[in-house]
Short mmCIF file of C-alpha atoms and ligand atoms in Angstrom, two decimals:
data_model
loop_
_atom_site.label_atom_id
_atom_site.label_comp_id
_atom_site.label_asym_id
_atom_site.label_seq_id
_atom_site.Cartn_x
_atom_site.Cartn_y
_atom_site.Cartn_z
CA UNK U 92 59.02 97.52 77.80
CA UNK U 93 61.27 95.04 80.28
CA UNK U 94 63.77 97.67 82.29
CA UNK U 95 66.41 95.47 83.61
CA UNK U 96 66.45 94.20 87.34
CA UNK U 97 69.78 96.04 87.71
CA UNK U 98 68.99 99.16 86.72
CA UNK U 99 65.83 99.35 88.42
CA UNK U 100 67.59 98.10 91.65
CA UNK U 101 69.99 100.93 90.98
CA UNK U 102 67.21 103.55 90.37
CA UNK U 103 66.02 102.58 93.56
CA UNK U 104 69.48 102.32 95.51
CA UNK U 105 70.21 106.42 93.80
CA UNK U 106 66.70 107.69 94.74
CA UNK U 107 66.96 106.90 98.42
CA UNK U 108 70.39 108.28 98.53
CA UNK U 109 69.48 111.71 96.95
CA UNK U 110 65.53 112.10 97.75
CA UNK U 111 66.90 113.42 101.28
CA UNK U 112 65.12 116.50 100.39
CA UNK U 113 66.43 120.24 100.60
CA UNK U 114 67.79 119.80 104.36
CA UNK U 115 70.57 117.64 103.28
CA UNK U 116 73.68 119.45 103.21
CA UNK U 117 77.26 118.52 103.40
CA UNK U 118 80.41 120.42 103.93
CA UNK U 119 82.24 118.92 100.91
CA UNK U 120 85.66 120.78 100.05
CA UNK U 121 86.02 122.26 96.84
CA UNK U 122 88.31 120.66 94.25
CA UNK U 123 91.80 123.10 94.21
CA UNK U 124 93.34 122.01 90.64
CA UNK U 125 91.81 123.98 87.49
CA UNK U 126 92.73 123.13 83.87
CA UNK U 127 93.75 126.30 81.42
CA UNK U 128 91.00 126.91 78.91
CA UNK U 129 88.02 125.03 81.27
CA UNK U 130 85.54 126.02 83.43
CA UNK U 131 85.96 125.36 86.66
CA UNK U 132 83.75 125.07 89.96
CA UNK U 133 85.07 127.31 93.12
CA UNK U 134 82.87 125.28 96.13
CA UNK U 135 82.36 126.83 99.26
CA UNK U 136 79.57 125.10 101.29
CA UNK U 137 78.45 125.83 104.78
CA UNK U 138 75.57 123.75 106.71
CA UNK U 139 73.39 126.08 108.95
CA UNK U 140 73.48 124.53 112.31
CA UNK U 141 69.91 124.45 112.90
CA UNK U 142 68.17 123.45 109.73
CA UNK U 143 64.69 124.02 111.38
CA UNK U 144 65.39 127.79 112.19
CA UNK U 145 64.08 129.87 109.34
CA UNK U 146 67.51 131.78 107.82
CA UNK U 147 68.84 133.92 104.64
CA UNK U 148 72.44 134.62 103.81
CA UNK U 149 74.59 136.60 101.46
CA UNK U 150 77.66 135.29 100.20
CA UNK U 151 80.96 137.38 99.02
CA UNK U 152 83.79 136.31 97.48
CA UNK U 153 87.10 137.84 97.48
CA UNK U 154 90.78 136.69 95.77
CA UNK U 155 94.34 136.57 96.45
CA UNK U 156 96.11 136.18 93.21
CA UNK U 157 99.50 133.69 93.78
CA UNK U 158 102.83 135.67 94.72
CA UNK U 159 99.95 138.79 96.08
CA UNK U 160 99.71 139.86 99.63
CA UNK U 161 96.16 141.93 99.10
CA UNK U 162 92.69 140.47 98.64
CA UNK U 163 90.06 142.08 96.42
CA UNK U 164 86.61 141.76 95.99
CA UNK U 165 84.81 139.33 93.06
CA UNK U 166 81.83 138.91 93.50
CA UNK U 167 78.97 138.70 95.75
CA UNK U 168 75.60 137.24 95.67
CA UNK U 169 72.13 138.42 97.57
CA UNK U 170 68.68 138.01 97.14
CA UNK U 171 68.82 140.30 94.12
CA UNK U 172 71.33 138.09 92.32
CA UNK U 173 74.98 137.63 91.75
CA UNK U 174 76.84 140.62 90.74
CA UNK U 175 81.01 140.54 89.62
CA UNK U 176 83.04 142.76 91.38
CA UNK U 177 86.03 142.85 89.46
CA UNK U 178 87.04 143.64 86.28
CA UNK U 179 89.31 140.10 86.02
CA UNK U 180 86.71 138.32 86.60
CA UNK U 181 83.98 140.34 84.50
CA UNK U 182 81.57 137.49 82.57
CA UNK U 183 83.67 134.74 83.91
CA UNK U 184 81.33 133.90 87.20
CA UNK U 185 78.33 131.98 87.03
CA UNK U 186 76.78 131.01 90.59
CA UNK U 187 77.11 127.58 91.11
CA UNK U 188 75.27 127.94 94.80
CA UNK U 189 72.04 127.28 96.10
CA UNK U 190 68.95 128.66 93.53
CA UNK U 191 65.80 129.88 94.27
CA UNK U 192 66.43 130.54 97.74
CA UNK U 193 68.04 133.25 99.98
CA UNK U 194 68.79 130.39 102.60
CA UNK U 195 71.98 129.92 101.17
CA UNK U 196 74.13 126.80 102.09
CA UNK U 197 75.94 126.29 99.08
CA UNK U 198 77.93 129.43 97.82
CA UNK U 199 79.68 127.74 94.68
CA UNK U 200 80.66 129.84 91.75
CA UNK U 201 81.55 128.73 88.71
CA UNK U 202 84.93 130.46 86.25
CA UNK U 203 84.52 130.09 82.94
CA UNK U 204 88.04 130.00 80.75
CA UNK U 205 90.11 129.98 83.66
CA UNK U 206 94.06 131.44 83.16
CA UNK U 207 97.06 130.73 84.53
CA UNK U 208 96.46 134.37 86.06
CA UNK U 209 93.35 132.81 88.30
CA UNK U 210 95.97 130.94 90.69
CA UNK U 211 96.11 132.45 93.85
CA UNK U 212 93.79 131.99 97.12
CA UNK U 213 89.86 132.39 97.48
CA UNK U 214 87.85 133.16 99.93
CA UNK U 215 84.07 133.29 100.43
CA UNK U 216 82.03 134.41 103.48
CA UNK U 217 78.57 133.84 104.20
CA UNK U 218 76.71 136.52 106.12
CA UNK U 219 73.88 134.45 107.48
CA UNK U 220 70.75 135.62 109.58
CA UNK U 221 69.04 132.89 111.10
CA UNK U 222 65.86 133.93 112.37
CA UNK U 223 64.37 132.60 115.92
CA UNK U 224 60.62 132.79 115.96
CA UNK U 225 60.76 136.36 114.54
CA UNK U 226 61.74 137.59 117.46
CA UNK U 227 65.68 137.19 117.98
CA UNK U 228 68.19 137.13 115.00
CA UNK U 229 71.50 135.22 115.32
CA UNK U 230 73.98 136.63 113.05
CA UNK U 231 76.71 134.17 111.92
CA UNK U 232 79.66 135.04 109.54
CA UNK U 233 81.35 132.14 108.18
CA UNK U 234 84.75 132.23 106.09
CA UNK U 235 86.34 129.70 103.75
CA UNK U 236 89.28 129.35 101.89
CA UNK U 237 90.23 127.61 98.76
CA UNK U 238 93.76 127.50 97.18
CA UNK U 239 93.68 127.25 93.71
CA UNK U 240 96.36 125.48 91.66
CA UNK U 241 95.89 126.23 87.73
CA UNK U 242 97.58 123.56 85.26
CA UNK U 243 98.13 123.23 81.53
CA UNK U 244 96.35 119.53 81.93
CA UNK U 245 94.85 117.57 84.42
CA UNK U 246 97.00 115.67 86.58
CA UNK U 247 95.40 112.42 87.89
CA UNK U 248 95.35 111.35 91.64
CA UNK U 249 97.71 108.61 92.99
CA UNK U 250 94.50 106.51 93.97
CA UNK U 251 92.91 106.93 90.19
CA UNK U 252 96.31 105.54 88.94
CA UNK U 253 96.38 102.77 91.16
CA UNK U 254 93.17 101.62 90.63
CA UNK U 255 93.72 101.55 86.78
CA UNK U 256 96.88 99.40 87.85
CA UNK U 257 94.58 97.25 89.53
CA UNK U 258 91.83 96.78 87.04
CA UNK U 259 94.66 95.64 84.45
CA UNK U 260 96.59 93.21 86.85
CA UNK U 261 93.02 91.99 87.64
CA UNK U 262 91.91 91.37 84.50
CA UNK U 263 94.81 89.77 83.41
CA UNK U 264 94.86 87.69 86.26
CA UNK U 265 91.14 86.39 85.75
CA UNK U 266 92.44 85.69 81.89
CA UNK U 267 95.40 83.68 83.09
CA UNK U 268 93.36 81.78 85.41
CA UNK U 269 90.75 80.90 83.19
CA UNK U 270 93.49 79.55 80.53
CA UNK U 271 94.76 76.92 83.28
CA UNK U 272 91.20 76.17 84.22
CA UNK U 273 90.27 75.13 81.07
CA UNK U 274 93.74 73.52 79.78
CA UNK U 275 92.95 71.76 83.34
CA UNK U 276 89.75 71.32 82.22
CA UNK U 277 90.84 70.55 78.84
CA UNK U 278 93.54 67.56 80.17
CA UNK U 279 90.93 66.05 82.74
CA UNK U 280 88.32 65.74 79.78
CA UNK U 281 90.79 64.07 77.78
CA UNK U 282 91.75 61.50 80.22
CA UNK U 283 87.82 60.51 80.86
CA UNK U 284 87.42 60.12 77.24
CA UNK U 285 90.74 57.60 77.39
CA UNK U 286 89.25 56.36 80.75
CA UNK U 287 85.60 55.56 79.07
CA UNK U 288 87.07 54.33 75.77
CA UNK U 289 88.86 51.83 77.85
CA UNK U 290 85.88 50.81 79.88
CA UNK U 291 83.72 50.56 76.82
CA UNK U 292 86.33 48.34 75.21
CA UNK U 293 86.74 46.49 78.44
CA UNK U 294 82.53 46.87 78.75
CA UNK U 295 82.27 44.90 75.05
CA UNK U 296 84.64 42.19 76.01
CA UNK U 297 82.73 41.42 78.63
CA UNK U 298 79.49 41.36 77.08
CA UNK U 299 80.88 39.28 74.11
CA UNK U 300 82.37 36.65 76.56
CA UNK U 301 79.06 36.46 78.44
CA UNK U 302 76.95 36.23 75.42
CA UNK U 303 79.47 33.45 74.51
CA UNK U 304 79.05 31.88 77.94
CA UNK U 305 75.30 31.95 77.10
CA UNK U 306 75.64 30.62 73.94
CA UNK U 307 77.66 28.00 75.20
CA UNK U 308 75.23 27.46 77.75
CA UNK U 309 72.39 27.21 75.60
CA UNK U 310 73.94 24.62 73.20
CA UNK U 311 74.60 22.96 76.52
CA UNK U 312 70.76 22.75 77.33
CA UNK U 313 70.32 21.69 73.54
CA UNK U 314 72.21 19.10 73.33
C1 NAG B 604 77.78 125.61 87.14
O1 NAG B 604 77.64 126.64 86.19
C2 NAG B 604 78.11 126.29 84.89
C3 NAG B 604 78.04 127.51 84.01
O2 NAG B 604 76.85 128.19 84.17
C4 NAG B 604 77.28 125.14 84.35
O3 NAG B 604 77.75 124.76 83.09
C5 NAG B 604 77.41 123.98 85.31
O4 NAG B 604 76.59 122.93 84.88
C6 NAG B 604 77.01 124.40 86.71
N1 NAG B 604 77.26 123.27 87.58
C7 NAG B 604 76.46 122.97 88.59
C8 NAG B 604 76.84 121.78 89.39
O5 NAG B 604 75.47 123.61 88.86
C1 NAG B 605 86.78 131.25 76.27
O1 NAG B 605 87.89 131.56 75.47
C2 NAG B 605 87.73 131.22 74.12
C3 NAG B 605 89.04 131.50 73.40
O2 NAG B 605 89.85 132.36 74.11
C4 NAG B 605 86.56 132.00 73.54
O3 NAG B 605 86.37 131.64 72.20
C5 NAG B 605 85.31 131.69 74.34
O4 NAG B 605 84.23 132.44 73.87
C6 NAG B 605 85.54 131.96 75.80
N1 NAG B 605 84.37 131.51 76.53
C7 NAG B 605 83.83 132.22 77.49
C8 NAG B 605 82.64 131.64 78.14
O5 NAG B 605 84.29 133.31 77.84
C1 NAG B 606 98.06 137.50 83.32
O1 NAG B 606 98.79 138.50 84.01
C2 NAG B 606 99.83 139.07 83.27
C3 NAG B 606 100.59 140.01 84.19
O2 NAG B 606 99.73 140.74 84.99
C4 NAG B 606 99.25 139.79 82.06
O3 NAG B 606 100.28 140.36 81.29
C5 NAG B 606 98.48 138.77 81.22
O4 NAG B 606 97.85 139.41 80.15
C6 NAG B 606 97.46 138.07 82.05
N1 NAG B 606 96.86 137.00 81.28
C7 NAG B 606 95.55 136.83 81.19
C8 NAG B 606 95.10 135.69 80.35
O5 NAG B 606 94.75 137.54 81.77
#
């Protein structure tokens, strides 16, 4: 089967981007706006410093609903698991985080049917042990805080609108200027046609009288 040269190229580009392997990590910040109804993803991500000291972490997350002064406990997540913490929030969390690993660096959780009621502030700490050739333990807490904005529907970004904008005014650009190209196109074709017609005619008139001229010469010789 022929694969494209594109998508193979692309394949290739993707793999070299992603096959960094597990000690990759980057601090990206979670997303803050949640739609009624969805699921959404709560990220919390935090590098360890020194990816080539041997580590384990456990990760709890705690919430301040909007117009609230007190934060509770949610849920928290060890070696044994994830467990919920709260009855809000009871089969609503999924971990989202690192798997099959107690060297947690991502702490995501997931909330499934998020309310209007899930606005508020969250919060998740890691409780890292990194581990110095078994014989001194660093122990490194690590807080981070998302603000969570829930809406009815998802309202799009600025730069998403303006790049739609774009596209259009883009596209109808290239349109216009491929009409003028070819009416140019169109005109100039026109006129060479006209221009060779004329030289043809002119080309025949020429030959004619020539062939005359030879004719005339010949009878000339003749005679
Ligand atoms: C997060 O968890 C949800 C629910 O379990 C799942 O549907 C989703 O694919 C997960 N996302 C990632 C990035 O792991
Ligand atoms: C989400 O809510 C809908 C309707 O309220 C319900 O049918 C569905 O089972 C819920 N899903 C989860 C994962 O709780
Ligand atoms: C949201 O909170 C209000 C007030 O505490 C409560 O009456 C309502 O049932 C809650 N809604 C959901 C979907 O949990």
């Amino acid at each position: 089967m022929m694969v494209p040269a594109h998508l193979l190229l692309l394949v290739l580009f993707c793999s070299v981007f992603l096959d960094r392997g597990d000690g990759a990590c980057a601090e990206v910040d979670s997303d803050t706006e949640a739609v009624a109804g969805r699921g959404f993803k709560l990220g919390c991500i935090s590098c360890k410093r020194r990816s080539e000291v041997k580590g384990s972490a456990t990760v709890e997350w705690y919430f301040r609903p909007k117009g609230e002064s007190d934060f509770f406990h949610i849920y928290s997540f060890d070696e044994r698991g994830g467990t919920v913490e709260h009855d809000l929030f009871m089969e609503r969390i999924d971990w989202n985080g690192t798997k099959r690993s107690n060297d947690i660096q991502d702490a995501s959780i997931y909330l499934l049917n998020v309310t209007f009621n899930d606005s508020g502030t969250y919060r998740c700490f890691f409780n890292r042990i990194l581990d110095y050739d078994n014989d001194y333990e660093y122990n490194d807490i690590i807080d981070k805080v998302v603000h969570l904005t829930v809406v009815a529907k998802a309202t799009r970004g600025t730069a998403s609108i303006v790049s739609e904008v774009m596209m259009y005014v883009s596209i109808i650009g290239l349109q216009l200027w491929l009409l003028i190209e070819m009416i140019y196109c169109y005109r100039k074709i026109a006129a060479a046609g006209e221009e060779a017609l004329r030289e043809a005619a002119n080309a025949e008139y020429l030959a004619i009288a020539s062939e005359s001229k030879d004719n005339c010469a010949g009878v000339q010789v003749g005679e």
